[in-house]
Coordinates of C-alpha atoms in Angstrom, one line a residue:
M57 CA 0.0 0.0 0.0
G58 CA 1.4 3.4 -0.9
N59 CA 2.0 6.1 1.6
V60 CA -0.5 9.0 1.0
S61 CA 0.8 11.2 3.8
H62 CA 3.0 13.3 1.5
M63 CA 0.3 13.7 -1.2
Q64 CA -2.2 16.4 -1.7
E65 CA -5.5 16.0 0.1
A66 CA -8.6 15.5 -2.1
Y67 CA -12.0 17.0 -1.5
V68 CA -15.4 16.5 -3.0
V69 CA -16.7 20.0 -3.9
G70 CA -19.7 19.0 -6.0
A71 CA -21.8 16.0 -6.8
A72 CA -25.1 15.2 -8.5
Q73 CA -27.1 12.5 -10.2
T74 CA -30.0 12.3 -12.5
D75 CA -33.2 10.5 -11.6
Y76 CA -32.9 6.8 -12.0
G77 CA -35.5 4.9 -14.0
S78 CA -36.6 4.4 -17.6
F79 CA -36.2 7.5 -19.9
P80 CA -37.0 6.7 -23.5
R81 CA -36.7 10.4 -24.5
E82 CA -33.1 10.7 -23.1
S83 CA -29.8 9.6 -24.5
Y84 CA -26.6 8.6 -22.6
R85 CA -25.2 11.9 -23.6
S86 CA -28.1 14.0 -22.3
L87 CA -28.2 12.0 -19.0
F88 CA -24.5 12.5 -18.4
K89 CA -24.7 16.3 -19.2
E90 CA -27.6 16.6 -16.7
A91 CA -25.4 15.0 -14.0
V92 CA -22.4 17.2 -14.8
D93 CA -24.5 20.3 -14.9
G94 CA -26.0 19.4 -11.5
A95 CA -22.5 18.7 -10.0
L96 CA -21.2 22.1 -11.2
A97 CA -24.4 23.8 -9.8
S98 CA -23.8 22.1 -6.4
V99 CA -20.4 23.8 -6.0
D100 CA -20.6 26.7 -3.5
G101 CA -18.3 28.8 -5.6
E102 CA -18.0 29.3 -9.4
L103 CA -16.6 26.4 -11.4
G104 CA -16.9 26.0 -15.1
P105 CA -16.5 22.9 -17.2
D106 CA -13.3 24.4 -18.8
E107 CA -11.7 24.3 -15.3
I108 CA -11.9 20.5 -15.0
D109 CA -8.4 19.1 -15.7
E110 CA -9.2 15.4 -16.0
A111 CA -12.3 13.3 -16.4
Y112 CA -12.9 9.6 -15.6
V113 CA -16.1 8.1 -16.9
G114 CA -17.5 4.7 -15.9
T115 CA -19.8 2.6 -18.2
L116 CA -20.4 -1.0 -19.1
G117 CA -22.0 -0.1 -22.4
V118 CA -25.3 -2.1 -22.0
G119 CA -26.9 -2.7 -25.4
G120 CA -23.7 -2.0 -27.3
R121 CA -24.1 1.7 -27.8
Q122 CA -20.8 3.7 -28.4
L123 CA -18.5 0.9 -27.3
G124 CA -15.5 2.9 -28.6
L125 CA -14.8 6.3 -27.1
P126 CA -17.9 6.6 -24.9
G127 CA -16.0 8.9 -22.5
P128 CA -15.2 11.6 -25.0
A129 CA -18.7 11.2 -26.5
V130 CA -20.3 12.3 -23.2
T131 CA -17.7 14.7 -21.9
E132 CA -17.7 16.7 -25.1
Y133 CA -21.5 16.9 -25.0
A134 CA -21.3 18.1 -21.4
G135 CA -18.9 21.0 -22.3
L136 CA -15.6 19.3 -21.6
A137 CA -14.3 19.3 -25.1
G138 CA -10.5 18.9 -25.0
T139 CA -10.4 17.7 -21.4
P140 CA -8.4 14.4 -21.1
C141 CA -11.0 11.7 -20.6
T142 CA -10.5 8.0 -19.6
R143 CA -13.3 5.5 -19.9
V144 CA -13.4 3.1 -17.0
E145 CA -15.0 -0.3 -17.2
N146 CA -15.1 -2.4 -14.0
A147 CA -18.6 -3.7 -14.4
C148 CA -20.9 -2.4 -11.7
A149 CA -17.9 -0.8 -9.9
A150 CA -17.1 1.4 -12.9
S151 CA -17.8 4.8 -11.4
G152 CA -16.5 3.8 -8.0
T153 CA -13.2 2.9 -9.7
A154 CA -13.4 6.2 -11.7
M155 CA -13.7 8.0 -8.4
R156 CA -10.5 6.4 -7.2
Q157 CA -8.7 7.4 -10.4
A158 CA -9.9 11.0 -9.9
V159 CA -8.7 11.0 -6.3
L160 CA -5.3 9.7 -7.3
A161 CA -4.9 12.3 -10.0
V162 CA -5.6 15.1 -7.5
R163 CA -3.4 13.6 -4.9
A164 CA -0.5 13.3 -7.3
G165 CA -0.9 16.9 -8.4
V166 CA -1.8 15.9 -12.0
A167 CA -5.2 17.7 -11.6
D168 CA -6.5 20.6 -9.5
V169 CA -10.0 19.5 -10.3
A170 CA -11.0 16.1 -11.6
L171 CA -14.4 14.7 -12.6
A172 CA -15.5 11.2 -11.8
G173 CA -18.8 10.0 -13.1
G174 CA -20.7 7.3 -15.0
F175 CA -23.8 6.5 -17.0
E176 CA -25.8 3.7 -18.3
V177 CA -28.9 3.3 -20.5
M178 CA -30.4 -0.2 -19.8
N179 CA -34.0 0.1 -20.8
D180 CA -34.0 0.7 -24.5
V181 CA -33.3 -2.9 -25.4
S182 CA -35.2 -6.1 -24.6
S183 CA -34.9 -7.7 -21.2
D184 CA -33.2 -10.7 -22.9
K185 CA -30.6 -8.4 -24.4
T186 CA -30.0 -6.6 -21.2
G187 CA -29.5 -9.9 -19.4
E188 CA -26.9 -10.8 -22.0
W189 CA -25.0 -7.6 -21.4
L190 CA -25.2 -7.9 -17.6
G191 CA -23.9 -11.5 -18.0
V192 CA -20.6 -10.4 -19.4
S193 CA -19.7 -9.0 -16.0
G194 CA -19.7 -12.5 -14.6
E195 CA -17.3 -15.3 -15.3
T196 CA -18.0 -16.0 -18.9
E197 CA -16.6 -19.5 -19.7
W198 CA -17.7 -21.5 -16.7
E199 CA -20.7 -19.5 -15.3
R200 CA -22.4 -17.4 -17.9
M201 CA -22.0 -19.9 -20.8
A202 CA -23.2 -22.7 -18.5
G203 CA -26.4 -20.8 -18.0
T204 CA -25.8 -19.1 -14.6
T205 CA -27.4 -15.7 -14.1
F206 CA -26.4 -13.0 -11.6
S207 CA -29.5 -13.8 -9.5
G208 CA -28.4 -17.4 -9.6
V209 CA -24.9 -16.6 -8.4
Y210 CA -26.2 -14.4 -5.5
A211 CA -28.8 -17.1 -4.7
Q212 CA -25.9 -19.5 -4.2
M213 CA -24.3 -17.0 -1.8
A214 CA -27.6 -16.6 0.1
D215 CA -28.2 -20.3 0.3
A216 CA -24.7 -20.8 1.7
H217 CA -25.0 -18.0 4.2
M218 CA -28.3 -19.4 5.4
A219 CA -26.9 -22.9 5.7
E220 CA -23.7 -21.9 7.5
F221 CA -24.9 -19.1 9.8
G222 CA -28.7 -19.6 10.1
T223 CA -29.6 -16.5 8.2
K224 CA -33.3 -16.4 7.7
R225 CA -35.6 -15.5 4.8
E226 CA -36.9 -12.6 7.0
H227 CA -33.4 -11.2 7.3
L228 CA -33.1 -10.9 3.5
S229 CA -36.6 -9.3 3.3
R230 CA -35.7 -6.7 6.0
V231 CA -33.1 -5.3 3.6
A232 CA -35.8 -4.7 1.0
V233 CA -38.2 -3.2 3.6
K234 CA -35.6 -0.8 4.9
N235 CA -34.3 0.3 1.6
H236 CA -37.7 0.8 0.1
A237 CA -38.7 3.0 3.1
N238 CA -35.6 5.1 2.5
G239 CA -36.0 5.2 -1.3
A240 CA -39.6 6.4 -0.9
K241 CA -38.1 9.6 0.5
N242 CA -35.7 10.0 -2.4
P243 CA -36.9 12.0 -5.4
H244 CA -34.2 10.5 -7.6
A245 CA -35.2 6.9 -6.8
Q246 CA -36.7 4.6 -9.4
L247 CA -38.9 2.7 -7.0
Q248 CA -40.4 5.3 -4.8
F249 CA -42.7 3.1 -2.7
E250 CA -42.6 1.3 0.6
C251 CA -43.2 -2.4 1.0
S252 CA -44.2 -4.5 4.0
L253 CA -42.3 -7.4 5.4
D254 CA -45.1 -9.6 4.2
D255 CA -44.8 -8.2 0.7
A256 CA -41.1 -8.8 0.6
M257 CA -41.2 -12.3 2.0
N258 CA -43.9 -13.6 -0.3
A259 CA -43.0 -12.1 -3.6
P260 CA -42.6 -14.3 -6.7
A261 CA -39.4 -16.4 -6.8
V262 CA -36.5 -15.4 -9.0
A263 CA -33.7 -17.8 -8.0
D264 CA -34.4 -19.7 -4.8
P265 CA -34.0 -18.4 -2.1
L266 CA -34.2 -15.0 -3.7
N267 CA -37.5 -13.5 -4.9
L268 CA -38.5 -10.3 -6.7
Y269 CA -38.0 -8.1 -3.7
D270 CA -34.5 -9.3 -3.2
C271 CA -33.4 -7.9 -6.6
C272 CA -32.6 -4.4 -7.8
P273 CA -34.2 -3.0 -11.0
T274 CA -32.4 -2.2 -14.2
S275 CA -32.0 1.5 -14.6
D276 CA -31.1 4.4 -16.9
G277 CA -29.1 7.2 -15.2
A278 CA -25.9 9.2 -14.7
S279 CA -23.8 10.6 -11.9
A280 CA -21.0 13.1 -11.5
V281 CA -18.6 13.9 -8.7
L282 CA -16.1 16.8 -8.7
V283 CA -12.8 16.2 -6.8
A284 CA -10.5 19.1 -6.0
S285 CA -7.1 19.7 -4.3
R286 CA -7.0 21.5 -1.0
E287 CA -5.9 24.7 -2.7
A288 CA -8.7 24.5 -5.3
A289 CA -11.3 23.4 -2.8
E290 CA -10.6 26.4 -0.5
S291 CA -11.7 28.7 -3.3
L292 CA -14.7 26.7 -4.2
T293 CA -16.5 25.6 -1.0
D294 CA -17.1 26.5 2.7
T295 CA -18.4 23.0 3.3
P296 CA -15.6 20.6 2.3
I297 CA -16.0 16.9 2.2
R298 CA -12.6 15.2 2.4
V299 CA -11.8 11.9 0.7
A300 CA -10.1 10.4 3.7
G301 CA -9.5 6.9 2.2
A302 CA -9.7 5.4 -1.2
G303 CA -9.5 1.6 -1.5
Q304 CA -9.8 -0.8 -4.4
A305 CA -9.2 -4.5 -4.9
S306 CA -9.7 -7.1 -7.5
G307 CA -11.0 -10.6 -6.8
K308 CA -11.8 -13.9 -8.5
V309 CA -14.4 -13.1 -11.2
G310 CA -16.1 -16.5 -10.9
L311 CA -17.8 -17.4 -7.6
F312 CA -16.7 -21.0 -8.1
Q313 CA -13.0 -19.8 -8.0
R314 CA -13.2 -18.3 -4.5
P315 CA -12.4 -19.8 -1.1
T316 CA -15.8 -18.8 0.3
L317 CA -19.4 -18.4 -0.9
T318 CA -20.4 -16.3 2.1
G319 CA -18.2 -13.3 1.6
I320 CA -16.4 -11.2 -1.0
P321 CA -12.6 -11.1 -0.3
A322 CA -12.1 -8.1 -2.5
T323 CA -14.4 -6.0 -0.2
E324 CA -12.3 -6.9 2.8
K325 CA -9.1 -5.9 0.9
A326 CA -10.5 -2.6 -0.4
A327 CA -12.0 -1.7 3.0
E328 CA -8.7 -2.4 4.7
Q329 CA -6.9 0.0 2.3
A330 CA -9.6 2.7 2.7
Y331 CA -9.6 2.4 6.5
G332 CA -5.8 2.4 6.6
E333 CA -5.6 5.6 4.5
A334 CA -8.3 7.3 6.7
D335 CA -6.7 6.0 9.9
V336 CA -10.1 4.7 11.1
G337 CA -11.8 1.4 11.7
P338 CA -15.3 0.2 10.8
E339 CA -16.5 1.3 14.3
D340 CA -15.8 4.9 13.2
I341 CA -18.1 4.9 10.2
D342 CA -21.3 6.8 10.9
F343 CA -23.3 5.7 7.9
A344 CA -22.7 3.8 4.6
E345 CA -24.0 3.3 1.1
V346 CA -23.3 -0.3 0.2
H347 CA -23.8 -2.3 -3.0
D348 CA -27.1 -4.1 -2.5
C349 CA -27.7 -5.4 -6.0
F350 CA -29.4 -8.3 -4.2
S351 CA -30.5 -8.4 -0.6
I352 CA -27.8 -10.9 0.4
A353 CA -25.2 -8.6 -1.0
E354 CA -26.0 -6.0 1.7
L355 CA -25.9 -8.6 4.5
V356 CA -22.5 -9.9 3.3
A357 CA -21.3 -6.3 3.0
Y358 CA -22.0 -5.7 6.7
E359 CA -19.6 -8.5 7.6
D360 CA -16.9 -7.8 5.0
L361 CA -16.8 -4.1 5.9
G362 CA -16.5 -5.1 9.6
F363 CA -19.8 -3.6 10.7
C364 CA -20.6 -6.8 12.5
E365 CA -18.9 -10.2 13.1
K366 CA -18.9 -12.9 10.4
G367 CA -22.2 -14.7 10.3
E368 CA -24.0 -12.0 12.4
A369 CA -25.5 -9.9 9.5
G370 CA -29.0 -11.4 10.1
P371 CA -29.2 -10.5 13.7
Y372 CA -27.5 -7.1 12.9
I373 CA -30.2 -6.0 10.5
E374 CA -32.9 -7.4 12.8
S375 CA -31.6 -5.3 15.6
G376 CA -32.4 -2.1 13.7
A377 CA -28.7 -1.0 13.6
T378 CA -28.9 0.0 10.0
E379 CA -32.2 1.9 10.1
P380 CA -32.1 5.7 9.8
D381 CA -32.3 6.0 13.6
G382 CA -29.9 3.1 14.2
E383 CA -26.3 3.1 15.2
R384 CA -25.1 3.0 11.6
P385 CA -27.7 3.8 8.9
V386 CA -27.1 1.9 5.6
N387 CA -28.4 2.9 2.2
L388 CA -30.3 6.1 3.2
S389 CA -30.7 6.7 -0.5
G390 CA -32.7 3.6 -0.9
G391 CA -29.7 1.7 -2.2
L392 CA -29.6 -0.1 -5.5
K393 CA -32.7 -2.0 -4.4
S394 CA -35.0 1.1 -4.4
K395 CA -33.0 4.0 -5.9
G396 CA -31.9 1.8 -8.9
H397 CA -28.8 0.5 -10.5
P398 CA -27.6 2.1 -13.8
I399 CA -24.4 0.1 -13.9
G400 CA -21.8 2.7 -14.8
A401 CA -23.5 5.4 -12.6
T402 CA -24.0 3.5 -9.4
G403 CA -20.8 4.1 -7.6
G404 CA -21.0 7.9 -8.3
G405 CA -24.6 7.9 -7.1
Q406 CA -23.6 6.4 -3.8
I407 CA -21.1 9.3 -3.4
V408 CA -23.8 11.8 -4.2
E409 CA -25.8 10.6 -1.2
V410 CA -22.8 10.7 1.2
F411 CA -22.0 14.3 -0.1
K412 CA -25.6 15.4 0.6
Q413 CA -25.8 13.8 4.0
L414 CA -22.5 15.3 5.2
R415 CA -23.6 18.7 4.0
G416 CA -27.1 18.4 5.5
E417 CA -28.7 18.6 2.1
A418 CA -30.5 15.2 1.9
G419 CA -34.0 16.6 2.5
D420 CA -36.5 14.2 4.1
R421 CA -33.8 11.5 4.3
Q422 CA -31.4 13.7 6.3
V423 CA -30.0 12.2 9.5
S424 CA -28.4 14.5 12.0
G425 CA -25.0 14.1 13.6
L426 CA -23.2 12.4 10.7
S427 CA -19.6 13.3 10.1
R428 CA -18.0 10.2 8.4
G429 CA -19.5 8.1 5.6
L430 CA -18.4 5.2 3.5
T431 CA -19.3 4.0 0.0
H432 CA -18.9 0.4 -1.2
N433 CA -19.2 -0.4 -4.9
V434 CA -19.0 -4.0 -6.3
G435 CA -18.3 -5.2 -9.8
G436 CA -20.0 -8.4 -10.9
S437 CA -20.3 -10.8 -8.0
G438 CA -17.1 -9.5 -6.4
G439 CA -14.5 -9.4 -9.2
A440 CA -13.8 -5.7 -8.4
V441 CA -14.6 -3.5 -5.4
A442 CA -14.1 0.2 -4.6
V443 CA -14.4 1.5 -1.1
H444 CA -14.2 5.2 -0.1
V445 CA -14.3 6.9 3.3
F446 CA -15.4 10.6 3.4
E447 CA -15.2 13.1 6.3
E448 CA -16.8 16.4 6.9
G449 CA -14.4 19.4 7.1
W450 CA -10.8 20.2 6.3
A451 CA -8.0 17.8 7.3

């Protein structure tokens, strides 16, 4: 792990996302421009697109649109013509990875202001075609071509967790109930409705033991985050959000290749790096946005991030610890489950929620007394993970 003590500090000075959902009248370009315009508008001071030194844009490219040069295609449309742009593809962790690249560019002094963002349009092709594109983020030769779906992969994780630790169907459903309650208060969320525990437990099966309420939707949307050096941030904001730790790790792409079915080793490694850079432990995290593509993914994240002991995720959510009034709220935005999951935009969207919460700008979802937040963005079923720790105020 590199020593970051001698590098520049990085701060989030602006962040925004589009609504998530299905938008047949929008293009990937228009969605990304909306997110960038929103991020620039959220900066306390004046910042124009021509003042952004580097851009990192995450996208999977669902449906096959603009596979070559999608980064320049969207940044030029958003007013960043001429700005160096790098397209990042790390499956569902694309914009979380883009964020780490932006942070590294600022820390290294390559950029005073860097843009990290992402986009995806997933609802203008058939569900079968979307499934094919999502499948390429799993292990292709031995999982996807053998007929395994992502819901099937996460169902195996859920089944193993239930068998090994006694995790209950009710524990999975509580993730959906909590996140839908949070998402119902989020105007950007795709699924802005609450659900009862009975609804969540008795929904139609998708891949046993997972049902419809255990699965996030497919979404169109974009997100953008502006990262600045200390010197630049001081001229742009009076409410700085410091990037205290940026961690990233790769893992085995195929579930069958890993030593465990009940955890994601890459999350543990990325979290260890982020905690180490921030000089904190999991007990110091006030709230988190975690990657709940399926309900079991949120439970596993509790354990891998160190919020509870291994095997205790079920009792942990049952205790109310991750509710808005609990000891560590998780997915106040509604998470992927309710807010939505536009692949390339998801990690950036998580950061938008943390940015708003730490600045006291989260509206009806606002929780008081938060000073340190974490984002956790997973690619595929754990082949790539990005974890970031954010703190309110100057270093």
